[in-house]
Short mmCIF file of C-alpha atoms in Angstrom, two decimals:
data_model
loop_
_atom_site.label_atom_id
_atom_site.label_comp_id
_atom_site.label_asym_id
_atom_site.label_seq_id
_atom_site.Cartn_x
_atom_site.Cartn_y
_atom_site.Cartn_z
CA MET X 1 38.53 -39.15 16.31
CA HIS X 2 35.31 -37.37 15.37
CA LEU X 3 35.66 -34.18 13.30
CA GLY X 4 32.96 -31.64 12.59
CA PHE X 5 33.03 -28.90 9.93
CA ILE X 6 30.82 -25.83 10.12
CA GLY X 7 30.78 -24.56 6.55
CA THR X 8 31.36 -26.52 3.34
CA GLY X 9 33.25 -24.20 1.01
CA GLN X 10 36.40 -24.83 -0.98
CA ILE X 11 38.72 -24.80 2.05
CA THR X 12 36.61 -27.43 3.82
CA LYS X 13 36.69 -29.47 0.62
CA ALA X 14 40.48 -29.17 0.40
CA VAL X 15 41.12 -29.98 4.07
CA ILE X 16 38.82 -33.02 4.12
CA THR X 17 40.27 -34.29 0.84
CA GLY X 18 43.71 -34.09 2.45
CA ILE X 19 42.52 -35.81 5.63
CA ILE X 20 41.04 -38.72 3.66
CA ALA X 21 44.31 -39.21 1.78
CA SER X 22 46.47 -38.84 4.90
CA LYS X 23 47.40 -41.21 7.71
CA ILE X 24 45.30 -39.30 10.22
CA LYS X 25 43.16 -41.78 12.15
CA ILE X 26 39.55 -40.67 12.09
CA LYS X 27 36.28 -42.44 12.82
CA LYS X 28 33.77 -39.98 11.42
CA ILE X 29 33.66 -36.58 9.74
CA TYR X 30 30.47 -34.56 10.06
CA ILE X 31 29.80 -31.81 7.54
CA SER X 32 26.99 -29.33 7.04
CA ASN X 33 24.77 -29.20 3.99
CA ARG X 34 25.25 -25.46 3.48
CA ASN X 35 26.94 -26.02 0.12
CA LYS X 36 25.06 -28.98 -1.33
CA LYS X 37 27.42 -29.44 -4.26
CA VAL X 38 30.53 -29.67 -2.06
CA SER X 39 28.89 -31.78 0.65
CA LYS X 40 27.52 -34.23 -1.92
CA TYR X 41 30.97 -34.48 -3.54
CA LEU X 42 32.70 -35.14 -0.21
CA LYS X 43 30.12 -37.76 0.77
CA THR X 44 31.16 -39.84 -2.26
CA LYS X 45 34.81 -39.81 -1.15
CA SER X 46 34.49 -41.72 2.09
CA LYS X 47 32.01 -43.77 4.10
CA LYS X 48 33.29 -41.93 7.16
CA ILE X 49 31.69 -38.66 6.00
CA PHE X 50 28.17 -37.83 7.17
CA ILE X 51 26.04 -34.87 6.10
CA ILE X 52 24.22 -33.24 9.02
CA GLN X 53 21.49 -30.64 8.52
CA ASP X 54 21.88 -28.90 11.88
CA ASN X 55 25.11 -27.17 12.96
CA GLN X 56 24.45 -27.82 16.63
CA GLU X 57 24.18 -31.54 15.96
CA ILE X 58 27.61 -31.40 14.30
CA LEU X 59 29.03 -29.89 17.49
CA ASP X 60 27.28 -32.47 19.68
CA LYS X 61 28.71 -35.37 17.68
CA SER X 62 32.28 -34.06 17.27
CA LYS X 63 35.39 -33.70 19.38
CA TRP X 64 37.22 -31.35 17.01
CA ILE X 65 35.28 -28.48 15.44
CA PHE X 66 36.47 -26.65 12.32
CA LEU X 67 34.95 -23.23 11.68
CA ALA X 68 35.10 -22.71 7.92
CA VAL X 69 32.58 -19.98 7.19
CA THR X 70 32.94 -16.39 6.03
CA PRO X 71 33.44 -13.69 8.70
CA SER X 72 29.90 -12.34 8.20
CA VAL X 73 28.34 -15.80 8.58
CA GLY X 74 30.61 -16.57 11.53
CA ASN X 75 29.49 -13.45 13.39
CA LYS X 76 25.86 -14.50 12.91
CA ILE X 77 25.93 -18.19 13.79
CA ILE X 78 28.81 -18.93 16.19
CA LYS X 79 27.34 -17.03 19.15
CA ASN X 80 24.16 -19.13 18.88
CA LEU X 81 25.96 -22.48 18.99
CA LYS X 82 26.59 -24.34 22.24
CA PHE X 83 30.22 -25.41 22.42
CA LYS X 84 31.74 -27.65 25.06
CA SER X 85 34.91 -26.98 27.05
CA SER X 86 36.12 -30.39 25.83
CA HIS X 87 36.01 -29.25 22.20
CA THR X 88 39.17 -28.51 20.24
CA ILE X 89 38.18 -25.65 17.94
CA ILE X 90 40.11 -24.68 14.81
CA SER X 91 39.00 -21.51 13.07
CA PHE X 92 39.72 -20.78 9.42
CA ILE X 93 37.88 -17.44 9.62
CA SER X 94 40.26 -14.77 8.35
CA THR X 95 39.09 -11.66 10.19
CA MET X 96 37.71 -13.09 13.43
CA THR X 97 40.39 -12.65 16.08
CA LEU X 98 41.02 -14.98 19.02
CA PRO X 99 39.33 -12.57 21.51
CA ASP X 100 36.32 -12.39 19.15
CA LEU X 101 36.18 -16.17 18.93
CA LYS X 102 36.37 -16.56 22.71
CA LYS X 103 33.61 -14.01 23.15
CA ASN X 104 31.31 -15.80 20.70
CA ILE X 105 32.17 -19.35 21.77
CA LYS X 106 31.69 -18.44 25.47
CA VAL X 107 33.17 -21.62 27.01
CA LYS X 108 36.85 -22.13 27.87
CA ALA X 109 37.67 -24.52 25.04
CA LYS X 110 40.99 -24.89 23.25
CA ILE X 111 40.82 -22.53 20.25
CA THR X 112 43.36 -22.29 17.44
CA ARG X 113 43.35 -20.11 14.35
CA ALA X 114 44.76 -21.74 11.21
CA ILE X 115 45.37 -20.68 7.62
CA PRO X 116 45.07 -23.71 5.31
CA LEU X 117 45.12 -23.19 1.55
CA PRO X 118 43.86 -25.37 -1.36
CA PRO X 119 47.14 -27.37 -1.78
CA ILE X 120 46.36 -28.98 1.58
CA SER X 121 44.18 -31.33 -0.49
CA LEU X 122 47.49 -32.70 -1.84
CA MET X 123 48.94 -32.77 1.69
CA LYS X 124 51.24 -29.91 0.71
CA GLY X 125 51.81 -26.36 1.79
CA PRO X 126 52.33 -24.39 5.01
CA VAL X 127 49.60 -23.95 7.62
CA PRO X 128 50.25 -21.06 10.02
CA ILE X 129 48.61 -21.64 13.41
CA PHE X 130 48.07 -19.48 16.51
CA PRO X 131 48.26 -19.98 19.43
CA SER X 132 50.57 -22.95 19.93
CA ASN X 133 48.80 -26.29 20.30
CA LEU X 134 50.78 -29.53 20.09
CA LYS X 135 47.89 -31.72 18.93
CA VAL X 136 46.78 -29.22 16.28
CA ARG X 137 50.37 -28.80 15.12
CA ASN X 138 50.83 -32.55 14.75
CA PHE X 139 47.50 -32.77 12.93
CA PHE X 140 48.48 -30.21 10.29
CA ASN X 141 51.99 -31.66 10.00
CA LYS X 142 50.29 -34.73 8.54
CA LEU X 143 48.58 -32.50 5.98
CA GLY X 144 51.48 -30.23 5.14
CA SER X 145 53.81 -28.26 7.40
CA SER X 146 52.49 -26.26 10.33
CA ILE X 147 54.08 -22.93 11.26
CA GLU X 148 53.47 -21.77 14.83
CA ILE X 149 53.08 -18.00 15.13
CA SER X 150 54.12 -16.30 18.35
CA ASN X 151 51.39 -13.64 18.43
CA GLU X 152 48.13 -12.84 16.67
CA ASN X 153 49.29 -9.58 15.12
CA LEU X 154 51.98 -11.48 13.24
CA SER X 155 49.36 -13.92 11.95
CA LYS X 156 47.71 -11.08 10.03
CA ASN X 157 50.82 -10.82 7.87
CA PHE X 158 50.41 -14.46 6.88
CA TRP X 159 46.73 -13.89 6.10
CA ALA X 160 47.72 -10.93 3.91
CA THR X 161 50.28 -13.00 2.01
CA SER X 162 47.72 -15.76 1.44
CA GLY X 163 45.54 -13.08 -0.12
CA MET X 164 47.88 -13.09 -3.15
CA MET X 165 47.05 -16.68 -4.12
CA ALA X 166 44.48 -15.75 -6.78
CA SER X 167 46.91 -13.16 -8.18
CA PHE X 168 49.49 -15.91 -8.65
CA TYR X 169 47.00 -18.02 -10.58
CA GLU X 170 46.02 -14.98 -12.62
CA LEU X 171 49.67 -14.60 -13.64
CA LEU X 172 49.81 -18.26 -14.71
CA SER X 173 46.60 -17.79 -16.68
CA LEU X 174 47.96 -14.67 -18.38
CA MET X 175 51.17 -16.39 -19.52
CA SER X 176 49.28 -19.47 -20.66
CA ASN X 177 46.85 -17.37 -22.71
CA TRP X 178 49.78 -15.41 -24.14
CA LEU X 179 51.19 -18.68 -25.50
CA ILE X 180 47.79 -19.77 -26.81
CA LYS X 181 47.38 -16.51 -28.74
CA ARG X 182 50.67 -17.30 -30.45
CA GLY X 183 49.57 -20.69 -31.70
CA VAL X 184 50.43 -23.01 -28.82
CA LYS X 185 47.71 -25.54 -28.00
CA LYS X 186 45.87 -24.85 -24.74
CA ASN X 187 46.80 -28.09 -22.97
CA GLN X 188 50.45 -27.70 -23.97
CA ALA X 189 50.54 -24.05 -22.90
CA GLN X 190 48.98 -24.73 -19.50
CA ASP X 191 51.15 -27.79 -18.91
CA TYR X 192 54.30 -25.83 -19.72
CA VAL X 193 53.47 -22.80 -17.54
CA THR X 194 52.26 -24.79 -14.52
CA SER X 195 55.13 -27.29 -14.72
CA LEU X 196 57.66 -24.48 -15.05
CA TYR X 197 56.41 -22.66 -11.97
CA LEU X 198 56.11 -25.89 -10.01
CA ALA X 199 59.78 -26.59 -10.74
CA LEU X 200 60.77 -23.00 -9.86
CA SER X 201 58.85 -23.23 -6.58
CA GLU X 202 60.42 -26.55 -5.64
CA TYR X 203 63.86 -25.12 -6.40
CA ALA X 204 63.06 -22.10 -4.23
CA VAL X 205 62.00 -24.38 -1.36
CA LEU X 206 65.31 -26.25 -1.56
CA ASN X 207 67.08 -22.91 -1.29
CA SER X 208 64.73 -21.32 1.25
CA LYS X 209 67.41 -21.20 3.96
CA LYS X 210 69.31 -18.69 1.84
CA ASP X 211 68.31 -15.13 1.03
CA LEU X 212 65.80 -15.39 -1.82
CA ARG X 213 67.49 -12.43 -3.47
CA ARG X 214 70.23 -14.91 -4.32
CA LEU X 215 67.78 -16.76 -6.58
CA VAL X 216 66.87 -13.49 -8.28
CA LYS X 217 70.53 -12.81 -8.96
CA ASP X 218 71.48 -16.35 -9.99
CA SER X 219 68.61 -16.64 -12.49
CA GLN X 220 69.90 -13.68 -14.49
CA THR X 221 72.77 -13.37 -16.95
CA PRO X 222 74.15 -10.03 -18.23
CA ASN X 223 71.91 -8.78 -21.05
CA GLY X 224 69.87 -11.98 -20.76
CA LEU X 225 66.11 -12.50 -21.00
CA ASN X 226 65.53 -12.72 -17.25
CA GLU X 227 67.52 -9.56 -16.65
CA GLN X 228 65.28 -7.80 -19.17
CA GLY X 229 62.15 -9.20 -17.54
CA VAL X 230 63.06 -8.02 -14.03
CA ARG X 231 64.30 -4.65 -15.27
CA GLU X 232 61.16 -3.86 -17.24
CA LEU X 233 58.79 -5.00 -14.50
CA LYS X 234 60.68 -2.89 -11.95
CA LYS X 235 60.52 0.12 -14.28
CA ARG X 236 56.75 -0.29 -14.60
CA GLY X 237 56.33 -0.58 -10.83
CA PHE X 238 55.12 -4.19 -10.84
CA PHE X 239 56.93 -5.21 -7.64
CA LYS X 240 56.16 -1.97 -5.78
CA LEU X 241 52.51 -2.38 -6.72
CA THR X 242 52.59 -5.95 -5.37
CA GLU X 243 53.98 -4.68 -2.06
CA LYS X 244 51.38 -1.90 -2.03
CA THR X 245 48.63 -4.48 -2.51
CA LEU X 246 49.97 -6.56 0.40
CA ASN X 247 49.94 -3.43 2.57
CA SER X 248 46.37 -2.72 1.51
CA ILE X 249 45.21 -6.24 2.42
CA LEU X 250 46.98 -5.99 5.78
CA LYS X 251 45.35 -2.62 6.42
CA ARG X 252 41.96 -4.23 5.87
CA LEU X 253 42.82 -7.00 8.33
CA ASN X 254 44.02 -4.48 10.93
CA LYS X 255 40.68 -2.69 10.83
CA VAL X 256 38.92 -5.73 12.20
#
């Protein structure tokens, strides 16, 4: 299996790191030199990784092509590349729709849009894909858990939700710094906050078949600390603002 990556940003880094650690059988991975720091780092991780200067050469050498560039770069370069109908193409480009991809790629290849996130480097996390493709689904199931989406409009909702990832980390950073300001050592503060939310997330996953509101209710006691936390954040509009932000991100995606 020969894989080619157009673009060498953080998502490419995460996906390839996951691939190397997984049981996916690959012969070679070709990457571009667009981000020299990332490409040089990846090259040290496996003898199966080769840095190629020319994007077209990556396509010519690969069976599976991963498009991992920004929308603006994608609109500029994809239309000038010569794809083959035998290629399996997986696009990580957030705002380039399937019709746009088909128009730019020009040949009748198998194209799938996917939404991998940084935890894929640990072979964890969901990867929404559209349209359905058995081989692509099995591929991402070895790197996490694939979620097949029935139509492209629904996929935008997943993209919008993934747009809250940095906000989650900002919250962790805020709480960690809050502890540090009160005399807790930095490594202890960060270890506590990240471990706590890892445990909470794992507990939520185990209970994901139930209504998540149940977890909200069960984690509170009358006049307890968690009841106070939820009450005060609701009063200040924290959760409504979060929903408003999701709607704003989705609106941006719908404009494309």
